[in-house]
Tab-separated table of C-alpha atoms in Angstrom:
chain	number	residue	atom	x	y	z
A	1	MET	CA	103.145	81.307	117.298
A	2	LEU	CA	106.173	81.985	119.505
A	3	SER	CA	106.798	85.689	119.951
A	4	THR	CA	107.879	88.061	122.716
A	5	ALA	CA	104.526	89.793	122.268
A	6	ILE	CA	102.778	86.752	123.771
A	7	THR	CA	102.424	86.924	127.548
A	8	ILE	CA	102.584	83.138	128.068
A	9	ILE	CA	105.613	82.649	125.801
A	10	GLN	CA	107.691	80.702	128.357
A	11	SER	CA	104.883	78.232	128.929
A	12	LEU	CA	104.522	77.698	125.166
A	13	LEU	CA	108.279	77.184	124.793
A	14	ASP	CA	108.272	74.622	127.588
A	15	ASP	CA	105.388	72.709	126.025
A	16	PHE	CA	106.991	72.753	122.574
A	17	SER	CA	110.239	71.437	124.043
A	18	GLU	CA	108.473	68.322	125.371
A	19	ALA	CA	107.931	65.706	122.647
A	20	GLU	CA	104.651	64.412	124.058
A	21	LYS	CA	102.970	67.804	124.420
A	22	GLU	CA	101.256	70.109	121.969
A	23	PRO	CA	102.151	72.158	119.996
A	24	MET	CA	103.975	70.001	117.472
A	25	ILE	CA	104.456	72.851	114.969
A	26	ALA	CA	105.747	76.304	115.959
A	27	ILE	CA	106.057	79.558	114.065
A	28	SER	CA	108.957	81.373	115.701
A	29	VAL	CA	109.534	85.129	115.628
A	30	ASP	CA	113.179	85.330	116.775
A	31	MET	CA	112.493	82.945	119.675
A	32	LEU	CA	114.197	79.689	118.597
A	33	ASP	CA	117.527	81.080	117.385
A	34	THR	CA	119.556	80.123	120.411
A	35	GLY	CA	119.159	78.951	123.999
A	36	VAL	CA	116.172	76.699	123.312
A	37	ASP	CA	116.831	73.002	122.668
A	38	VAL	CA	114.189	70.870	120.967
A	39	PRO	CA	116.101	67.714	119.850
A	40	GLU	CA	113.021	66.229	118.160
A	41	VAL	CA	112.944	68.952	115.482
A	42	VAL	CA	113.536	67.361	112.059
A	43	ASN	CA	111.844	69.911	109.746
A	44	LEU	CA	112.786	73.584	109.573
A	45	MET	CA	111.164	76.123	107.287
A	46	PHE	CA	112.949	79.433	106.704
A	47	PHE	CA	110.365	81.914	105.483
A	48	LYS	CA	112.185	85.223	105.802
A	49	PRO	CA	115.501	86.449	104.379
A	50	VAL	CA	118.408	86.686	106.837
A	51	TYR	CA	121.536	88.786	106.265
A	52	SER	CA	123.486	87.909	109.410
A	53	GLU	CA	125.613	84.769	109.104
A	54	VAL	CA	125.567	84.316	112.892
A	55	LYS	CA	121.774	84.356	112.929
A	56	PHE	CA	121.680	82.048	109.902
A	57	ASN	CA	123.860	79.470	111.660
A	58	GLN	CA	121.758	79.762	114.813
A	59	MET	CA	118.665	78.957	112.757
A	60	ILE	CA	120.338	75.868	111.276
A	61	GLY	CA	121.424	74.887	114.772
A	62	ARG	CA	117.821	74.280	115.796
A	63	GLY	CA	117.925	71.069	113.774
A	64	THR	CA	121.403	69.800	114.707
A	65	ARG	CA	120.528	68.584	118.211
A	66	LEU	CA	121.017	64.821	118.527
A	67	CYS	CA	118.013	62.724	119.489
A	68	PRO	CA	118.380	58.969	120.160
A	69	ASN	CA	115.636	56.533	119.188
A	70	LEU	CA	113.689	59.265	117.395
A	71	PHE	CA	112.492	56.977	114.601
A	72	GLY	CA	112.192	53.840	116.748
A	73	PHE	CA	114.446	51.792	118.979
A	74	GLY	CA	118.028	52.021	117.727
A	75	LYS	CA	117.055	54.526	115.003
A	76	ASP	CA	118.631	57.764	116.103
A	77	LYS	CA	118.225	61.141	114.493
A	78	THR	CA	120.921	61.399	111.808
A	79	GLU	CA	119.559	64.128	109.570
A	80	PHE	CA	116.976	66.863	109.293
A	81	LEU	CA	115.326	68.768	106.461
A	82	ILE	CA	115.327	72.523	105.778
A	83	PHE	CA	112.793	74.188	103.476
A	84	ASP	CA	114.461	77.479	102.506
A	85	LEU	CA	111.773	79.667	100.971
A	86	CYS	CA	113.875	82.822	100.684
A	87	ASP	CA	117.139	81.510	99.190
A	88	ASN	CA	119.168	82.106	102.348
A	89	PHE	CA	121.551	79.247	101.469
A	90	ALA	CA	122.147	80.706	98.030
A	91	TYR	CA	122.876	84.075	99.605
A	92	PHE	CA	125.504	82.802	102.050
A	93	ASN	CA	127.012	80.322	99.575
A	94	GLN	CA	128.013	83.311	97.417
A	95	ALA	CA	130.156	84.671	100.251
A	96	ILE	CA	128.334	87.993	100.110
A	97	PRO	CA	129.454	90.301	102.934
A	98	GLU	CA	126.914	90.604	105.724
A	99	LYS	CA	124.437	93.404	105.237
A	100	GLU	CA	124.414	95.880	108.082
A	101	GLN	CA	120.831	96.050	109.303
A	102	SER	CA	119.746	99.279	110.911
A	103	PRO	CA	116.766	99.058	113.257
A	104	THR	CA	113.457	100.330	111.960
A	105	GLU	CA	112.593	103.724	113.394
A	106	SER	CA	109.492	103.833	115.551
A	107	LEU	CA	106.536	106.017	114.642
A	108	GLN	CA	107.340	108.210	117.645
A	109	THR	CA	110.924	108.714	116.429
A	110	ARG	CA	109.848	109.621	112.914
A	111	LEU	CA	107.284	112.047	114.309
A	112	LEU	CA	109.779	113.866	116.537
A	113	LYS	CA	112.396	114.012	113.782
A	114	ALA	CA	109.847	115.551	111.424
A	115	LYS	CA	108.935	118.146	114.052
A	116	LEU	CA	112.560	119.135	114.542
A	117	GLU	CA	113.026	119.334	110.780
A	118	LEU	CA	109.966	121.582	110.509
A	119	TRP	CA	111.322	123.835	113.258
A	120	ASP	CA	114.658	124.000	111.436
A	121	CYS	CA	112.998	124.851	108.122
A	122	LEU	CA	110.836	127.547	109.697
A	123	ASN	CA	113.988	129.167	111.077
A	124	THR	CA	116.230	128.749	108.052
A	125	ALA	CA	113.825	129.576	105.227
A	126	GLU	CA	111.322	131.791	107.036
A	127	THR	CA	111.618	134.696	104.627
A	128	THR	CA	110.785	132.504	101.634
A	129	THR	CA	107.886	130.452	102.982
A	130	LEU	CA	104.367	130.653	101.674
A	131	GLY	CA	103.370	132.007	105.063
A	132	ASN	CA	104.950	135.370	104.188
A	133	ASN	CA	103.030	135.786	100.943
A	134	PRO	CA	100.502	138.646	101.428
A	135	GLN	CA	97.904	136.653	99.478
A	136	ASN	CA	98.309	133.782	101.917
A	137	ARG	CA	97.978	136.045	104.934
A	138	VAL	CA	94.644	137.172	103.529
A	139	LYS	CA	93.599	133.530	103.142
A	140	GLU	CA	94.605	132.801	106.736
A	141	SER	CA	92.633	135.792	108.013
A	142	GLN	CA	89.533	134.493	106.195
A	143	ALA	CA	89.799	130.978	107.632
A	144	SER	CA	86.826	129.755	109.674
A	145	TYR	CA	89.167	128.862	112.550
A	146	THR	CA	92.096	130.480	114.352
A	147	VAL	CA	95.343	130.090	112.411
A	148	VAL	CA	98.517	129.536	114.421
A	149	LYS	CA	101.358	131.971	113.716
A	150	SER	CA	105.021	131.290	112.971
A	151	ASP	CA	106.502	132.092	116.393
A	152	ASN	CA	103.779	130.155	118.177
A	153	LEU	CA	104.338	127.103	115.985
A	154	LYS	CA	108.100	127.143	116.488
A	155	GLU	CA	107.739	127.540	120.248
A	156	LYS	CA	105.164	124.757	120.365
A	157	ILE	CA	107.531	122.376	118.536
A	158	LEU	CA	110.332	123.156	120.987
A	159	ASP	CA	107.966	122.560	123.909
A	160	GLU	CA	107.018	119.128	122.570
A	161	LEU	CA	110.639	118.146	122.028
A	162	TYR	CA	111.547	119.405	125.502
A	163	GLN	CA	108.678	117.428	127.080
A	164	HIS	CA	109.955	114.303	125.344
A	165	VAL	CA	113.317	114.687	127.126
A	166	ALA	CA	111.897	115.985	130.431
A	167	SER	CA	109.653	112.926	130.795
A	168	MET	CA	112.394	110.341	130.354
A	169	GLU	CA	112.915	107.883	133.204
A	170	ASP	CA	116.477	108.204	134.511
A	171	ASN	CA	116.622	104.563	135.616
A	172	ASN	CA	115.661	103.232	132.202
A	173	PHE	CA	118.658	101.246	130.950
A	174	LEU	CA	118.464	102.958	127.542
A	175	VAL	CA	118.345	106.431	129.090
A	176	ARG	CA	121.110	105.774	131.672
A	177	ARG	CA	123.655	105.412	128.909
A	178	TYR	CA	123.048	109.019	127.810
A	179	LEU	CA	121.986	110.470	131.158
A	180	GLU	CA	124.463	113.350	131.076
A	181	THR	CA	123.108	114.505	127.726
A	182	VAL	CA	119.523	114.044	128.908
A	183	LEU	CA	120.157	116.191	131.990
A	184	THR	CA	121.713	118.920	129.846
A	185	PHE	CA	118.644	119.132	127.608
A	186	ARG	CA	116.241	119.004	130.546
A	187	LYS	CA	116.946	122.708	131.017
A	188	ARG	CA	114.285	124.528	129.002
A	189	GLU	CA	116.594	127.456	128.259
A	190	LYS	CA	118.927	125.061	126.420
A	191	TRP	CA	116.293	124.776	123.676
A	192	GLN	CA	116.155	128.507	122.953
A	193	ASN	CA	119.525	128.662	121.196
A	194	LEU	CA	120.117	125.357	119.472
A	195	ASN	CA	123.233	125.180	117.318
A	196	PRO	CA	123.872	122.594	114.569
A	197	GLU	CA	125.751	120.323	117.005
A	198	ASP	CA	122.800	120.421	119.419
A	199	ARG	CA	120.426	119.436	116.652
A	200	GLN	CA	122.609	116.453	115.754
A	201	VAL	CA	122.602	115.305	119.386
A	202	ILE	CA	118.821	115.661	119.541
A	203	VAL	CA	118.305	113.654	116.343
A	204	ASN	CA	120.866	110.906	116.925
A	205	THR	CA	120.733	110.506	120.700
A	206	LEU	CA	117.671	112.007	122.380
A	207	ILE	CA	114.795	111.459	119.967
A	208	PRO	CA	115.197	107.639	119.782
A	209	LEU	CA	115.084	107.303	123.595
A	210	PRO	CA	111.815	106.287	125.306
A	211	ASN	CA	109.740	108.742	127.340
A	212	THR	CA	106.995	108.264	129.914
A	213	LEU	CA	104.363	110.497	128.291
A	214	PRO	CA	100.877	108.984	127.835
A	215	GLY	CA	100.689	107.130	124.539
A	216	GLU	CA	98.385	108.245	121.728
A	217	ASN	CA	96.492	106.202	119.189
A	218	PRO	CA	98.887	105.275	116.318
A	219	ARG	CA	96.257	106.353	113.789
A	220	ILE	CA	96.310	109.877	115.233
A	221	LYS	CA	100.106	109.925	115.235
A	222	ASN	CA	100.186	108.749	111.617
A	223	PHE	CA	97.867	111.623	110.691
A	224	ASP	CA	100.172	114.027	112.542
A	225	LEU	CA	103.142	112.677	110.598
A	226	LEU	CA	101.287	113.019	107.304
A	227	CYS	CA	100.489	116.677	108.062
A	228	LEU	CA	104.100	117.333	109.054
A	229	LYS	CA	105.279	115.914	105.734
A	230	ILE	CA	102.876	118.247	103.928
A	231	GLN	CA	104.206	121.230	105.873
A	232	LEU	CA	107.778	120.282	104.976
A	233	ALA	CA	106.763	119.788	101.338
A	234	ILE	CA	105.312	123.326	101.307
A	235	LEU	CA	108.460	124.856	102.753
A	236	LYS	CA	110.733	122.892	100.411
A	237	ASN	CA	108.518	123.244	97.341
A	238	SER	CA	108.664	119.448	97.093
A	239	PRO	CA	107.001	117.466	94.284
A	240	ASN	CA	105.682	115.126	97.008
A	241	PHE	CA	103.147	117.767	98.010
A	242	GLU	CA	100.363	116.622	95.681
A	243	ARG	CA	100.688	112.945	96.665
A	244	LEU	CA	100.601	113.811	100.365
A	245	ARG	CA	97.714	116.235	99.900
A	246	ASP	CA	95.626	113.561	98.196
A	247	GLN	CA	96.260	111.179	101.093
A	248	VAL	CA	94.693	113.721	103.460
A	249	ARG	CA	91.740	114.241	101.140
A	250	ASP	CA	91.168	110.499	100.896
A	251	LEU	CA	91.144	110.205	104.683
A	252	LEU	CA	88.705	113.091	105.079
A	253	THR	CA	86.420	111.626	102.430
A	254	ARG	CA	86.088	108.550	104.623
A	255	LEU	CA	85.665	110.705	107.700
A	256	GLU	CA	82.845	112.623	106.015
A	257	THR	CA	80.768	109.429	105.937
A	258	LYS	CA	80.613	109.707	109.752
A	259	LYS	CA	78.845	113.078	109.659
A	260	THR	CA	75.939	111.758	111.724
A	261	ILE	CA	78.323	111.642	114.717
A	262	PRO	CA	78.001	114.996	116.530
A	263	ILE	CA	81.734	115.712	116.872
A	264	VAL	CA	82.209	115.070	113.140
A	265	LYS	CA	79.151	117.151	112.256
A	266	ASN	CA	80.651	120.069	114.204
A	267	LYS	CA	83.744	119.955	111.962
A	268	LEU	CA	81.921	119.103	108.736
A	269	ASN	CA	82.463	122.515	107.166
A	270	LEU	CA	86.239	122.199	107.549
A	271	ILE	CA	86.212	118.530	106.421
A	272	GLU	CA	84.403	119.527	103.220
A	273	GLN	CA	86.644	122.558	102.616
A	274	VAL	CA	89.877	120.578	102.873
A	275	GLN	CA	88.651	118.161	100.195
A	276	THR	CA	88.348	120.979	97.637
A	277	GLU	CA	91.041	122.168	95.223
A	278	ARG	CA	90.535	125.765	96.351
A	279	TRP	CA	91.553	125.100	99.958
A	280	TRP	CA	94.939	123.749	98.827
A	281	GLN	CA	95.765	126.637	96.508
A	282	ASP	CA	98.473	128.752	98.172
A	283	VAL	CA	98.036	126.754	101.365
A	284	THR	CA	100.419	127.603	104.220
A	285	VAL	CA	102.073	125.510	106.897
A	286	TYR	CA	99.953	127.352	109.452
A	287	LEU	CA	96.646	126.500	107.766
A	288	VAL	CA	97.733	122.852	107.641
A	289	GLU	CA	98.661	123.009	111.329
A	290	GLU	CA	95.239	124.264	112.364
A	291	MET	CA	93.542	121.721	110.128
A	292	ARG	CA	95.584	119.004	111.860
A	293	LEU	CA	94.681	120.251	115.344
A	294	ASN	CA	90.983	120.448	114.495
A	295	LEU	CA	90.697	117.009	112.892
A	296	ARG	CA	93.371	114.735	114.406
A	297	ASP	CA	91.146	113.328	117.176
A	298	LEU	CA	88.440	112.409	114.652
A	299	ILE	CA	90.678	110.160	112.544
A	300	VAL	CA	90.041	107.203	114.869
A	301	LEU	CA	86.356	107.295	113.852
A	302	ILE	CA	87.181	106.133	110.324
A	303	ASP	CA	86.253	102.484	109.960
A	304	GLN	CA	89.298	100.226	110.011
A	305	ARG	CA	88.002	98.343	106.977
A	306	ASP	CA	88.077	101.621	105.019
A	307	GLU	CA	91.792	101.993	105.630
A	308	ILE	CA	92.836	99.466	103.021
A	309	ILE	CA	94.827	101.983	100.988
A	310	ILE	CA	98.493	101.542	101.877
A	311	TYR	CA	100.731	104.552	101.480
A	312	THR	CA	104.446	103.816	101.247
A	313	ASP	CA	106.717	105.722	103.558
A	314	PHE	CA	109.982	105.781	101.643
A	315	GLU	CA	112.070	108.865	102.232
A	316	ASP	CA	114.465	110.355	99.695
A	317	GLU	CA	117.955	111.163	100.919
A	318	LEU	CA	117.959	114.868	101.737
A	319	GLY	CA	120.771	117.184	100.763
A	320	ASP	CA	121.662	120.567	102.196
A	321	LEU	CA	118.821	123.015	102.722
A	322	GLU	CA	118.627	125.558	99.903
A	323	ILE	CA	116.698	128.813	100.109
A	324	LEU	CA	114.356	129.154	97.101
A	325	GLU	CA	111.728	131.518	95.875
A	326	VAL	CA	108.481	129.580	96.225
A	327	PRO	CA	106.142	130.027	93.228
A	328	ASN	CA	102.374	129.833	93.374
A	329	ARG	CA	101.600	126.172	93.898
A	330	GLN	CA	99.763	124.341	91.153
A	331	THR	CA	97.486	121.699	92.552
A	332	GLY	CA	97.376	118.339	90.791
A	333	PHE	CA	94.500	116.373	89.334
A	334	SER	CA	92.586	114.100	91.684
A	335	PRO	CA	90.311	111.557	89.947
A	336	TYR	CA	88.348	111.094	93.145
A	337	GLN	CA	87.671	114.829	93.530
A	338	TYR	CA	86.738	114.992	89.858
A	339	LYS	CA	84.180	112.194	90.338
A	340	LYS	CA	82.748	113.904	93.371
A	341	ARG	CA	82.401	117.159	91.424
A	342	VAL	CA	80.755	115.397	88.459
A	343	GLU	CA	78.265	113.563	90.641
A	344	SER	CA	77.312	116.717	92.544
A	345	TYR	CA	76.803	118.551	89.253
A	346	ILE	CA	74.501	115.880	87.815
A	347	LEU	CA	72.458	115.673	91.014
A	348	ALA	CA	72.021	119.451	90.898
A	349	HIS	CA	70.695	119.260	87.293
A	350	GLN	CA	68.071	116.535	87.638
A	351	ASP	CA	65.479	118.852	86.103
A	352	HIS	CA	67.364	118.983	82.775
A	353	ILE	CA	65.034	117.683	80.061
A	354	ALA	CA	67.310	114.788	79.051
A	355	ILE	CA	67.945	113.640	82.632
A	356	ALA	CA	64.233	113.985	83.455
A	357	LYS	CA	63.439	111.724	80.485
A	358	LEU	CA	66.030	109.167	81.577
A	359	LYS	CA	64.464	109.084	85.050
A	360	ARG	CA	61.145	108.242	83.393
A	361	ASN	CA	62.734	105.713	81.004
A	362	LEU	CA	61.657	107.741	77.966
A	363	PRO	CA	63.629	107.676	74.680
A	364	LEU	CA	65.876	110.655	73.913
A	365	THR	CA	65.637	112.596	70.656
A	366	ASP	CA	68.682	113.881	68.789
A	367	THR	CA	67.972	117.313	70.259
A	368	ASP	CA	67.881	115.834	73.747
A	369	LEU	CA	71.245	114.174	73.158
A	370	GLN	CA	72.810	117.402	71.894
A	371	GLU	CA	71.530	119.296	74.927
A	372	LEU	CA	72.735	116.574	77.280
A	373	GLU	CA	76.205	116.644	75.758
A	374	LYS	CA	76.286	120.435	75.934
A	375	MET	CA	75.139	120.398	79.550
A	376	LEU	CA	77.700	117.769	80.570
A	377	PHE	CA	80.842	118.308	78.548
A	378	THR	CA	80.978	122.082	78.394
A	379	SER	CA	80.391	122.546	82.115
A	380	GLU	CA	83.104	123.675	84.502
A	381	ALA	CA	82.512	120.556	86.606
A	382	LEU	CA	83.187	117.986	83.846
A	383	GLU	CA	85.663	120.201	81.930
A	384	SER	CA	85.581	118.110	78.743
A	385	ARG	CA	84.503	114.788	77.309
A	386	ASP	CA	88.149	113.686	77.154
A	387	LYS	CA	88.561	114.308	80.872
A	388	PHE	CA	85.294	112.475	81.626
A	389	GLU	CA	86.329	109.444	79.544
A	390	LEU	CA	89.793	109.458	81.104
A	391	VAL	CA	88.253	109.036	84.565
A	392	TYR	CA	85.196	106.902	83.762
A	393	SER	CA	86.393	105.161	80.530
A	394	LYS	CA	85.103	105.568	76.984
A	395	ASN	CA	82.764	102.593	77.328
A	396	VAL	CA	80.757	103.911	80.248
A	397	ASN	CA	76.986	103.382	79.894
A	398	LEU	CA	75.924	107.013	80.326
A	399	LYS	CA	72.281	106.140	80.976
A	400	SER	CA	73.189	103.736	83.777
A	401	PHE	CA	75.757	106.179	85.112
A	402	ILE	CA	73.186	108.975	85.415
A	403	LEU	CA	70.423	106.732	86.747
A	404	GLU	CA	72.696	105.314	89.451
A	405	LEU	CA	73.066	108.885	90.699
A	406	VAL	CA	69.541	110.270	90.352
A	407	GLY	CA	67.479	107.069	90.621
A	408	LEU	CA	64.463	105.987	88.598
A	409	ASP	CA	61.142	107.792	88.886
A	410	ARG	CA	59.018	105.791	91.328
A	411	ASN	CA	55.866	105.900	89.226
A	412	THR	CA	57.875	104.678	86.222
A	413	ALA	CA	59.174	101.712	88.199
A	414	LYS	CA	55.714	100.901	89.540
A	415	GLN	CA	54.227	101.123	86.039
A	416	ALA	CA	56.812	98.647	84.730
A	417	PHE	CA	55.685	96.125	87.338
A	418	SER	CA	51.983	96.976	87.212
A	419	LYS	CA	51.193	93.481	85.907
A	420	TYR	CA	52.326	92.109	89.269
A	421	LEU	CA	51.144	94.881	91.543
A	422	GLU	CA	47.607	94.666	90.134
A	423	ASN	CA	47.537	90.879	90.290
A	424	ASN	CA	45.303	89.810	93.144
A	425	ASN	CA	46.740	86.291	93.062
A	426	LEU	CA	50.193	87.270	94.364
A	427	ASN	CA	51.094	86.132	97.854
A	428	ALA	CA	52.635	88.394	100.532
A	429	ASN	CA	56.242	87.390	99.730
A	430	GLN	CA	55.775	88.073	96.018
A	431	ILE	CA	54.317	91.530	96.659
A	432	ARG	CA	57.108	92.300	99.102
A	433	PHE	CA	59.704	91.115	96.554
A	434	ILE	CA	58.342	93.400	93.798
A	435	GLU	CA	58.171	96.350	96.190
A	436	GLN	CA	61.791	95.736	97.157
A	437	ILE	CA	62.786	95.865	93.471
A	438	ILE	CA	60.895	99.153	93.036
A	439	ASN	CA	62.601	100.634	96.102
A	440	TRP	CA	65.975	99.571	94.768
A	441	LEU	CA	65.390	101.096	91.329
A	442	THR	CA	64.033	104.311	92.840
A	443	GLN	CA	67.174	104.743	94.918
A	444	ARG	CA	69.828	103.394	92.525
A	445	GLY	CA	68.285	103.661	89.062
A	446	VAL	CA	69.526	100.327	87.720
A	447	MET	CA	70.278	96.888	89.041
A	448	LYS	CA	72.006	93.733	87.853
A	449	PRO	CA	69.809	90.606	87.788
A	450	SER	CA	72.375	88.874	89.996
A	451	ARG	CA	71.381	91.274	92.778
A	452	LEU	CA	68.041	89.408	93.016
A	453	TYR	CA	69.960	86.488	94.518
A	454	GLU	CA	71.595	88.562	97.271
A	455	SER	CA	70.429	90.425	100.361
A	456	PRO	CA	67.927	92.089	100.841
A	457	PHE	CA	66.107	89.794	98.386
A	458	THR	CA	67.405	86.608	99.978
A	459	ASP	CA	65.976	87.918	103.253
A	460	ILE	CA	62.571	87.200	101.718
A	461	HIS	CA	63.572	83.759	100.447
A	462	THR	CA	66.996	82.142	100.656
A	463	ALA	CA	66.799	81.193	96.946
A	464	GLY	CA	66.104	84.800	95.962
A	465	LEU	CA	63.986	85.370	92.839
A	466	ASP	CA	63.690	81.654	91.997
A	467	GLY	CA	62.341	80.886	95.439
A	468	VAL	CA	59.477	83.400	95.108
A	469	PHE	CA	58.402	83.238	91.424
A	470	ASN	CA	58.069	80.489	88.838
A	471	ASN	CA	60.452	80.389	85.859
A	472	GLU	CA	58.206	82.368	83.505
A	473	ASP	CA	57.624	85.213	85.936
A	474	ALA	CA	61.269	85.216	87.019
A	475	ASN	CA	62.466	85.589	83.416
A	476	ASN	CA	59.924	88.352	82.790
A	477	ILE	CA	61.073	90.287	85.883
A	478	ILE	CA	64.693	90.041	84.731
A	479	THR	CA	63.700	91.370	81.285
A	480	ILE	CA	61.988	94.380	82.901
A	481	ILE	CA	65.024	95.119	85.058
A	482	ARG	CA	67.366	94.948	82.056
A	483	SER	CA	65.193	97.404	80.129
A	484	PHE	CA	66.307	100.189	82.477
A	485	ASP	CA	69.963	99.415	81.833
A	486	GLN	CA	69.970	99.678	78.030
A	487	PRO	CA	72.661	102.047	76.732
A	488	ILE	CA	71.802	105.185	74.772
A	489	GLU	CA	72.185	103.959	71.208
A	490	THR	CA	72.712	107.290	69.444
A	491	THR	CA	76.319	108.471	69.653
A	492	PHE	CA	77.049	111.941	70.952
A	493	TYR	CA	77.757	114.793	68.608
A	494	SER	CA	81.212	116.362	68.711
A	495	ALA	CA	81.440	119.285	71.044
């Protein structure tokens, strides 16, 4: 791989340029376009689209260098092969005008632009924001943490933007070009009365410039940006609010799994509150700001492997700001929050007669089924059978679903395997294997037979069940396990 991000790039380029040295194959990231001659190159693979004809010709030029005796004495290089995976030749053969490519904005730039936009919105639409709703002021006063006020938030944003400019290095070649402007905005008083022209200069000239402030973890900055987008969505009454809100809730759900860490445990009450529908009803920009300040440093504790959900960051083109009356915000439906509510409800009702029977693997009577349906589908948590089936599907095995939450009664599991537990002829591994099955069923209620060929069972024997028991016993154990996973045969009555 040849990239400017590699510290030994020049050494790699030198080695690649010499025919007798490794590497023989190079993946170039804008490093072999021009200025590097490797005459021996006879195969080029273009695996990204290019919209600049100059760059396109530079890429082709890597193969046009003459090389005598390449294929043997007297057999000079006369041709080379290009594998064009992205139809670049087709693009330029159509004489399509070059596409103007604007550089991708850095995370820092997007963050500062969002802050300035928030400051602008707080000034322009202050009388119509949710923060001025008396009901919201009551909610803020009842918060379990100090809620920042409008003037403080606006002043804080200006301070951060000012610090960005104040910390710029005058000798930086990017800064030198705009040094006069930088020096003008290094005066703190300049930020107290920003006019529209000033804001344009800040956005187009100052924000993209580098500063010398200590860098922060990109994951924290991404969380900051997400919260800023939510604050802007509140002020603009944007339909993006619900999508952005659910992104925060998803993150905090993952963070909640780290509650054994003391600093997370200290914020657990807030983490749990923000995941609820109630917290987001009539939420204000100031509540979101305090939530951000309280939780931003904890975001880095979320396991990287849990961050597989990719949220797109496409921005709509914004028109002129329009002052609107902001109605009471209706929160959307979150399948994840619904599942969490359902599972908590079932765990809290383990003593219900039908659930108690399922835990003991006892058959349910028609009366039991009617009571179970009444308990589940008329509750506030589940709302309705239609809602439950929408989230979990119509074909869900309700018995397995409930048992996976509440687990199987331990005595019931032990009784099912009594033939083996009371058998004095079992060896230590066989006893341990059966006890592991009982532990599993007690914690998870049901299990697939295939699980017997995975850890922790393969920790006892690498072949799993077949390595511990003979075929007859193995088949019998599988039959017992499947008996706990049989669906409830009687259909539910209509609610």
